[in-house]
mmCIF file of C-alpha atoms in Angstrom:
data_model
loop_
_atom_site.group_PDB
_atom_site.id
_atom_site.type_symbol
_atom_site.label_atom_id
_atom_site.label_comp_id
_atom_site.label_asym_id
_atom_site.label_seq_id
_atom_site.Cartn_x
_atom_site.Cartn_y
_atom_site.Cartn_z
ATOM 1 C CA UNK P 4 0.000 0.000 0.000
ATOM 2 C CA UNK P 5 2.752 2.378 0.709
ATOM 3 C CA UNK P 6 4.533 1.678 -2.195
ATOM 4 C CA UNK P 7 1.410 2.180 -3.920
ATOM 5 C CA UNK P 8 1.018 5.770 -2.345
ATOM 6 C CA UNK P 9 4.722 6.651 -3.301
ATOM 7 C CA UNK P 10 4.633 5.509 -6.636
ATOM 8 C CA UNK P 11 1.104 7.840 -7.236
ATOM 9 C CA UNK P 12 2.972 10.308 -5.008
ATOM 10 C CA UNK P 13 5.646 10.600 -7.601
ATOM 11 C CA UNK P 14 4.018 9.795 -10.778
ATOM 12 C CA UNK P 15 1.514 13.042 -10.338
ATOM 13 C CA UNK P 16 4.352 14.977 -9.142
ATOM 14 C CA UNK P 17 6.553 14.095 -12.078
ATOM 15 C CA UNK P 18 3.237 14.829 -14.631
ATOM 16 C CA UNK P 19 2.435 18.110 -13.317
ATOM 17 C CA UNK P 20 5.589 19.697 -13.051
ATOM 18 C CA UNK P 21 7.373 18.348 -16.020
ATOM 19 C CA UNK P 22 4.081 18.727 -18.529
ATOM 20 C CA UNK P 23 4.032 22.300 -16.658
ATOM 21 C CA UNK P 24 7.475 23.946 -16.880
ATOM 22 C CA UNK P 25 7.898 24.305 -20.463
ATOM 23 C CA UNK P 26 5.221 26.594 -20.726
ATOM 24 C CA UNK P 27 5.904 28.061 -17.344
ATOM 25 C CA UNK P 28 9.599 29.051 -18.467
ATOM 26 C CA UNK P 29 8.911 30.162 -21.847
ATOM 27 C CA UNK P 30 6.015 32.824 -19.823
ATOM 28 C CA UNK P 31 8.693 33.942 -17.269
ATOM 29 C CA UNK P 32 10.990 34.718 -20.360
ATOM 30 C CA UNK P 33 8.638 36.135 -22.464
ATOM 31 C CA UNK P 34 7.916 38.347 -18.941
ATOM 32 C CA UNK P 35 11.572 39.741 -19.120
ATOM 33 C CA UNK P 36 11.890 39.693 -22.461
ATOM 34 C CA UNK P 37 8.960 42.595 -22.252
ATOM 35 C CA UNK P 38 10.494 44.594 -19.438
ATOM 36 C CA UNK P 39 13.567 44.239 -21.492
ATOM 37 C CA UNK P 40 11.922 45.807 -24.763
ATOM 38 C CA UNK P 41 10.152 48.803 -22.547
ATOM 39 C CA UNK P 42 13.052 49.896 -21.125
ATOM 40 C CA UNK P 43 14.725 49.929 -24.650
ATOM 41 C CA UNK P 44 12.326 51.147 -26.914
ATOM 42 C CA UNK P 45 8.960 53.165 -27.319
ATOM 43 C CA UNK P 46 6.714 52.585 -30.332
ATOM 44 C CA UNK P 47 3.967 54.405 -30.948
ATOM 45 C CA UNK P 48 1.402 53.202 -33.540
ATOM 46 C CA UNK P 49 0.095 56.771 -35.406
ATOM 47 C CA UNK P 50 -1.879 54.964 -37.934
ATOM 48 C CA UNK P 51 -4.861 53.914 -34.885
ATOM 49 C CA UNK P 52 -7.478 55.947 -33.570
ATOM 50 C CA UNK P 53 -9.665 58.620 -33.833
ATOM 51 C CA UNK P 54 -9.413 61.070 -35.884
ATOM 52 C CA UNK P 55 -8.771 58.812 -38.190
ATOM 53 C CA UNK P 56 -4.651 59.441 -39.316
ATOM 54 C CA UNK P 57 -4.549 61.158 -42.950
ATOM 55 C CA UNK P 58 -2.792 59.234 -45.031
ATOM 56 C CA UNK P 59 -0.548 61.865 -45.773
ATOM 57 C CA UNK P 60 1.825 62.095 -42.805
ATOM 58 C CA UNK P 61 4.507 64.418 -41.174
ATOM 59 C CA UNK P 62 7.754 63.171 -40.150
ATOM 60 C CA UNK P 63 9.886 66.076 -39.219
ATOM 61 C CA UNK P 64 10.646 67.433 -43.046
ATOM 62 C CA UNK P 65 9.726 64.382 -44.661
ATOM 63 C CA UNK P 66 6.428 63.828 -46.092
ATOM 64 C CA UNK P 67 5.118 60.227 -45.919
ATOM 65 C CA UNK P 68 1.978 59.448 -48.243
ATOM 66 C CA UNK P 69 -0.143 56.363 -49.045
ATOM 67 C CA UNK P 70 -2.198 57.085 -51.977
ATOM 68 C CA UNK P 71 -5.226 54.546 -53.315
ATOM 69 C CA UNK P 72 -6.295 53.401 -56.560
ATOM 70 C CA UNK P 73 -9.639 52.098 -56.432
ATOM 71 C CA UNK P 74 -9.946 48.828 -58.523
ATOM 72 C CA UNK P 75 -13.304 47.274 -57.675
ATOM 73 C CA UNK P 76 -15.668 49.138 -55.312
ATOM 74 C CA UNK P 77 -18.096 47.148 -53.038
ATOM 75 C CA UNK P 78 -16.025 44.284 -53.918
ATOM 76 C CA UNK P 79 -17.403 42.300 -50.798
ATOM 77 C CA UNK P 80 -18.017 41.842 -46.980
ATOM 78 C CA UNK P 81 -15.204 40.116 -45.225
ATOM 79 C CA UNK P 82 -16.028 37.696 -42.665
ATOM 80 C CA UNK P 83 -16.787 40.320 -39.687
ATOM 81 C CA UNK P 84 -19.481 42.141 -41.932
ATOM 82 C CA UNK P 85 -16.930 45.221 -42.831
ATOM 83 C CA UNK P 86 -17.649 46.430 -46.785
ATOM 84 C CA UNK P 87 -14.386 46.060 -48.454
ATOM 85 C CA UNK P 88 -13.276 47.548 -51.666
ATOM 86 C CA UNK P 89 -10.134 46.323 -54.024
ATOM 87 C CA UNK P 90 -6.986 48.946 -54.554
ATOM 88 C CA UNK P 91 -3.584 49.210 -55.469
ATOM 89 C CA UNK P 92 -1.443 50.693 -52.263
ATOM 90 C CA UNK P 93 1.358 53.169 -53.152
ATOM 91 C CA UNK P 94 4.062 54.336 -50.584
ATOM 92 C CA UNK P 95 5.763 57.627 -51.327
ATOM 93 C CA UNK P 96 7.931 59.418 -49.572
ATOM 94 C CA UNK P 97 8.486 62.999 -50.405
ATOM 95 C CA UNK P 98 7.258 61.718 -53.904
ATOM 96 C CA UNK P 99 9.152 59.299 -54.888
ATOM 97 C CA UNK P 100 7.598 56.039 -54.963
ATOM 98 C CA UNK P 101 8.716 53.504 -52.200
ATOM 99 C CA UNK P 102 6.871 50.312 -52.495
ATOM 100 C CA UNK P 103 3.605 49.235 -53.912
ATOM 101 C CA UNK P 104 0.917 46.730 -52.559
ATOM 102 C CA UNK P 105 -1.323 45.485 -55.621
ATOM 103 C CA UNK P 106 -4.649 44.525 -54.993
ATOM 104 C CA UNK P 107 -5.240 44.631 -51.303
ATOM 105 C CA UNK P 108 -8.586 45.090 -49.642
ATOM 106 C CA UNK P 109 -9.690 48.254 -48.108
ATOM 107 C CA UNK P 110 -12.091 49.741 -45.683
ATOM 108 C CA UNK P 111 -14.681 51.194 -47.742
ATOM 109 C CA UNK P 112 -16.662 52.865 -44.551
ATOM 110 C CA UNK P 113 -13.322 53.880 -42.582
ATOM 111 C CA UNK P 114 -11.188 56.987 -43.594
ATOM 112 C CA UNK P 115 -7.757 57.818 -43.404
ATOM 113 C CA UNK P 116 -5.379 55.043 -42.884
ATOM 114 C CA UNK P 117 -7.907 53.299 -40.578
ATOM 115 C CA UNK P 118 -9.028 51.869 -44.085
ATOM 116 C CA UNK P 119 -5.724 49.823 -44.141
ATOM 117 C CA UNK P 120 -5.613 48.363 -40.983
ATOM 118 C CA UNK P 121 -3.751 44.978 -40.824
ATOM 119 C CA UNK P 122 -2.091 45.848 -44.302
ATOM 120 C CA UNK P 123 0.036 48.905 -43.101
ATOM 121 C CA UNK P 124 0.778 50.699 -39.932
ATOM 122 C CA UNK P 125 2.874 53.984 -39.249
ATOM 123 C CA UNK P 126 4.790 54.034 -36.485
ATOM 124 C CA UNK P 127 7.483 55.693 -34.795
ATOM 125 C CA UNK P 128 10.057 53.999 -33.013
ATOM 126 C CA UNK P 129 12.432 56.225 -30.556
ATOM 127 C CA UNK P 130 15.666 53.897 -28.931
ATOM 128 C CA UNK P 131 16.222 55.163 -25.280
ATOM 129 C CA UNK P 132 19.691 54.746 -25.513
ATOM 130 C CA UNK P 133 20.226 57.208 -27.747
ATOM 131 C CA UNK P 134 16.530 59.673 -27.952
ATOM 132 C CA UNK P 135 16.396 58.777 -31.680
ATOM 133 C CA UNK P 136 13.502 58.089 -33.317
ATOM 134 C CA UNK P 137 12.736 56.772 -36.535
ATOM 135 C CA UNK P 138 9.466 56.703 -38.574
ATOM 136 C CA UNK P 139 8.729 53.095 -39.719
ATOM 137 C CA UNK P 140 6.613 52.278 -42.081
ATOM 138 C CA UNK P 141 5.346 48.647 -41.320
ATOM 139 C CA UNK P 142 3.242 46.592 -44.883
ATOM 140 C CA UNK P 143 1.973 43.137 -44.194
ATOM 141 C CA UNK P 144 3.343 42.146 -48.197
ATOM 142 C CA UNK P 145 0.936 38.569 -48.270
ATOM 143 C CA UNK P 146 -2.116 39.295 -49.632
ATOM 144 C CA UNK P 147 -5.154 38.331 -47.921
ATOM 145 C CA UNK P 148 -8.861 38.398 -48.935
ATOM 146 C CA UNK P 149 -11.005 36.798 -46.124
ATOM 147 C CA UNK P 150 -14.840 36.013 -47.270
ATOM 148 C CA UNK P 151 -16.638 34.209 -45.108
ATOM 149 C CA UNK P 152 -18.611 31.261 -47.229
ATOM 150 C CA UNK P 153 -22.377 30.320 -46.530
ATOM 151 C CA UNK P 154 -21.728 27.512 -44.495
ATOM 152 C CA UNK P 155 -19.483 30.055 -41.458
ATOM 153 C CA UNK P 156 -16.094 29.080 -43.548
ATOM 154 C CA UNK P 157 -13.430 31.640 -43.960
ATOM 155 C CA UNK P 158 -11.742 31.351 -47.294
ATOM 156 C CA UNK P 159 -8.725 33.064 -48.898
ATOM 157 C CA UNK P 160 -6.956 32.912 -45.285
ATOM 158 C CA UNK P 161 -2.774 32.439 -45.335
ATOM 159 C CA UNK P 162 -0.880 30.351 -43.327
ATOM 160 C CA UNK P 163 1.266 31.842 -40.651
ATOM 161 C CA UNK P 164 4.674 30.247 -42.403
ATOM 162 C CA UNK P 165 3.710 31.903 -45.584
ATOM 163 C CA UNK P 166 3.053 35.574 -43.825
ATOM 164 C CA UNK P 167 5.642 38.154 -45.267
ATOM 165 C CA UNK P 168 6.156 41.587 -43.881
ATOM 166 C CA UNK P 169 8.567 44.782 -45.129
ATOM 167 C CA UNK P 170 9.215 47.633 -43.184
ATOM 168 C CA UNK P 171 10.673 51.073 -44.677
ATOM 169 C CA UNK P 172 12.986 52.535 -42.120
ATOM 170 C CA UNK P 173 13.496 56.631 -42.011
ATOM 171 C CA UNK P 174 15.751 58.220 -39.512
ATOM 172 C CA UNK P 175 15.850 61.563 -38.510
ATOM 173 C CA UNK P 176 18.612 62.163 -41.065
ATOM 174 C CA UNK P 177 16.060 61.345 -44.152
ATOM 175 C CA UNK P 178 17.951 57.662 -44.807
ATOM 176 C CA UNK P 179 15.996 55.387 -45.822
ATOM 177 C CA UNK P 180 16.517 51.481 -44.791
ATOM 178 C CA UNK P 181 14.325 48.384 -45.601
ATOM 179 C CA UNK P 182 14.267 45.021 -44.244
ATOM 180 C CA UNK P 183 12.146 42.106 -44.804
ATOM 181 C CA UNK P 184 10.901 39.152 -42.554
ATOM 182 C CA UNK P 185 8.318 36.636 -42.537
ATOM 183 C CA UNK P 186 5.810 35.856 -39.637
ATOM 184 C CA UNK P 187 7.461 32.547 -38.495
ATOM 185 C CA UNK P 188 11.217 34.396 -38.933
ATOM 186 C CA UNK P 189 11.685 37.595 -37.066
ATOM 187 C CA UNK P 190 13.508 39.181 -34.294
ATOM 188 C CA UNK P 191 12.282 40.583 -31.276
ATOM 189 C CA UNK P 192 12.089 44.227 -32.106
ATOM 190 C CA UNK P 193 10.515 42.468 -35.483
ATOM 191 C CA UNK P 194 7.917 40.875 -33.005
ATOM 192 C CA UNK P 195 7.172 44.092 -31.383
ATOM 193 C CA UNK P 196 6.489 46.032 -34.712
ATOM 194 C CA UNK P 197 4.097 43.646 -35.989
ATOM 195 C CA UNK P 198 1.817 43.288 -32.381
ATOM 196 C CA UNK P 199 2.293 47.327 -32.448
ATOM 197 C CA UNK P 200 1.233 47.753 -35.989
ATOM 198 C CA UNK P 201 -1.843 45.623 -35.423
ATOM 199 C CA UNK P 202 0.061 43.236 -38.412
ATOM 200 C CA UNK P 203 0.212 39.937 -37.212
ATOM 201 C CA UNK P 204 -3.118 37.201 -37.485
ATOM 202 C CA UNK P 205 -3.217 37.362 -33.165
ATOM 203 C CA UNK P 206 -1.208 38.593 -30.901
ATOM 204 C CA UNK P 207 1.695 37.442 -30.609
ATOM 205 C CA UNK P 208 5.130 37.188 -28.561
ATOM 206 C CA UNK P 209 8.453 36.973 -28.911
ATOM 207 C CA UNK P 210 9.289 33.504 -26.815
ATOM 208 C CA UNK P 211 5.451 32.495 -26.633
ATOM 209 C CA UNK P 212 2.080 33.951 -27.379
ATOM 210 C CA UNK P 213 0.874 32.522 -24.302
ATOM 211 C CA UNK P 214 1.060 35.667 -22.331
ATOM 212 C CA UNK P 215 -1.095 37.269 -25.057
ATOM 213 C CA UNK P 216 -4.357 35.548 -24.316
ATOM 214 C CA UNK P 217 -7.059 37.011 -21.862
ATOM 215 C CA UNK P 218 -6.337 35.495 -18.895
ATOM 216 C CA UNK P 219 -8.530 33.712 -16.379
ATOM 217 C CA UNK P 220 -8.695 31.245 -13.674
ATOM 218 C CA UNK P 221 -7.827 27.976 -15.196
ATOM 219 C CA UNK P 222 -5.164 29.665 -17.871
ATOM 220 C CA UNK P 223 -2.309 31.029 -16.469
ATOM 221 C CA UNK P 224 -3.258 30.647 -13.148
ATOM 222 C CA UNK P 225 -4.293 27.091 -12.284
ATOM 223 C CA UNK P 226 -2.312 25.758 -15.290
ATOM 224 C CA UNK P 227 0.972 25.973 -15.684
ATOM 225 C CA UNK P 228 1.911 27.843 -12.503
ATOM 226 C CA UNK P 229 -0.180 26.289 -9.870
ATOM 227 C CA UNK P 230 0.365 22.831 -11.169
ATOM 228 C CA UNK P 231 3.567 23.852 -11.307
ATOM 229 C CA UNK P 232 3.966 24.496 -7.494
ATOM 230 C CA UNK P 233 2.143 21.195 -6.999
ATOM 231 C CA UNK P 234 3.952 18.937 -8.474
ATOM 232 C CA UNK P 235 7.090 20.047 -7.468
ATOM 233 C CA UNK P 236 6.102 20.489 -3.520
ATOM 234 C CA UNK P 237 4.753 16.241 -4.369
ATOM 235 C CA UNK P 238 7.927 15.834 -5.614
ATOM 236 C CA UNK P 239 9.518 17.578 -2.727
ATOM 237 C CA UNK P 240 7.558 15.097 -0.490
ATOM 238 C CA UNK P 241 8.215 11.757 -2.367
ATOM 239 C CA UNK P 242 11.894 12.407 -1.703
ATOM 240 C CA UNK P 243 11.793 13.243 1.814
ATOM 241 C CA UNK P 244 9.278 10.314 2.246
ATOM 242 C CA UNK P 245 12.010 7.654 0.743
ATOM 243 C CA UNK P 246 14.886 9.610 2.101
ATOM 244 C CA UNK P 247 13.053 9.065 5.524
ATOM 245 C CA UNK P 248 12.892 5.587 4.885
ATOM 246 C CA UNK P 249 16.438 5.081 4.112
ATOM 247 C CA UNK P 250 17.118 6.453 7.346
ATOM 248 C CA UNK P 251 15.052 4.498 9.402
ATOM 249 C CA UNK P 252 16.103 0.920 8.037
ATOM 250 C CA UNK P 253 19.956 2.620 8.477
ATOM 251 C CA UNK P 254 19.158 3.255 12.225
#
């Protein structure tokens, strides 16, 4: 019977706090990792809110622009009931053309550059240890037209792996840098430009995308870091119990 007890002892212990820490250590990271990133950076997303952001857009003396070419109007609801037209993107800055996104849907009832949400983002990105900024433009370069189909399917969706992403980098200076990166390939300032830019398919993080989920009683509290605790304080106890045991036939 007691060997019974010991072995359940142990086997629960070992299940709960070995099926636990992965996940457990990848949310502490993912913890630092953010403190980390907030005392290096700030990035602000100006492409959100209301008043809607004009598409044209100030950045010290440069002028950044996103101008539309209407291809089919009304072209369809996407799967959250939003009217969505068909367009041809163009990025200009100061004029000259930058980089082109060819037919991409739009948000027919939205203005400014609230009609391009999840397809491009403006955002400025000062470094702390040096109080520069730079003006980023962030475009989502996979095309994706969601429709939902009569049955409650959502078609024309991309897989993460095939998600592709450019942002257009200008200092204060006027330089202009560009670097490319897909969804399942990026660094962690790359991570924190797309969940800032409102780019990526969910949010994400850097070492997990655990921490990004609304949290409640079961997830992240009960599991991983209570069963955490749990198995290793069983664990604890199923060693102290044998160890006790040694001693006693010893004696």
């Amino acid at each position: 019977m007691k060997k019974m007890l010991k072995f359940l002892l142990f086997s629960i212990g070992a299940l709960l706090f070995l099926t636990s820490l992965p996940l457990s250590t990848k949310m502490i990271m993912e913890l630092i990792h953010n403190q980390k990133m907030n005392a290096a950076y700030e990035i602000t997303n100006v492409s959100t809110g209301g008043p809607p952001t004009e598409s044209t857009f100030h950045f010290n003396d440069h002028i950044i622009e996103t101008e539309e070419t209407v291809k089919i109007e009304n072209s369809h609801r996407d799967p959250w009931s939003r009217k969505m037209s068909i367009a041809d993107l163009s990025l200009k800055i100061n004029g000259e053309g930058l980089d082109k996104l060819k037919d991409y849907p739009v948000r027919m009832e939205e203005a400014g550059l609230n009609r391009y949400y999840g397809e491009i983002a403006y955002l400025t990105l000062e470094d702390k240890s040096n109080d520069k900024t730079q003006f980023i433009i962030l475009l989502k370069k996979t095309k994706e037209v969601e429709k939902e189909t009569s049955d409650g399917d959502i078609t024309d969706r991309v897989p993460d792996e095939k998600l592709k992403y450019t942002a257009h980098i200008l200092d204060e200076n006027g330089n202009i840098n560009m670097t490319s990166f897909s969804f399942t390939d990026r660094d962690a300032l790359q991570t924190e430009l797309l969940s800032a830019g409102s780019l990526a398919p969910y949010p994400i993080g850097y070492y997990t995308d655990a921490r990004e989920s609304i949290p409640t009683i079961i997830f992240p509290i009960l599991f991983p870091f209570v069963t955490l605790a749990v198995g290793f304080i069983l664990l604890v106890l199923f060693f102290l119990i044998r160890q006790g045991e040694k001693l006693n036939r010893t004696a």
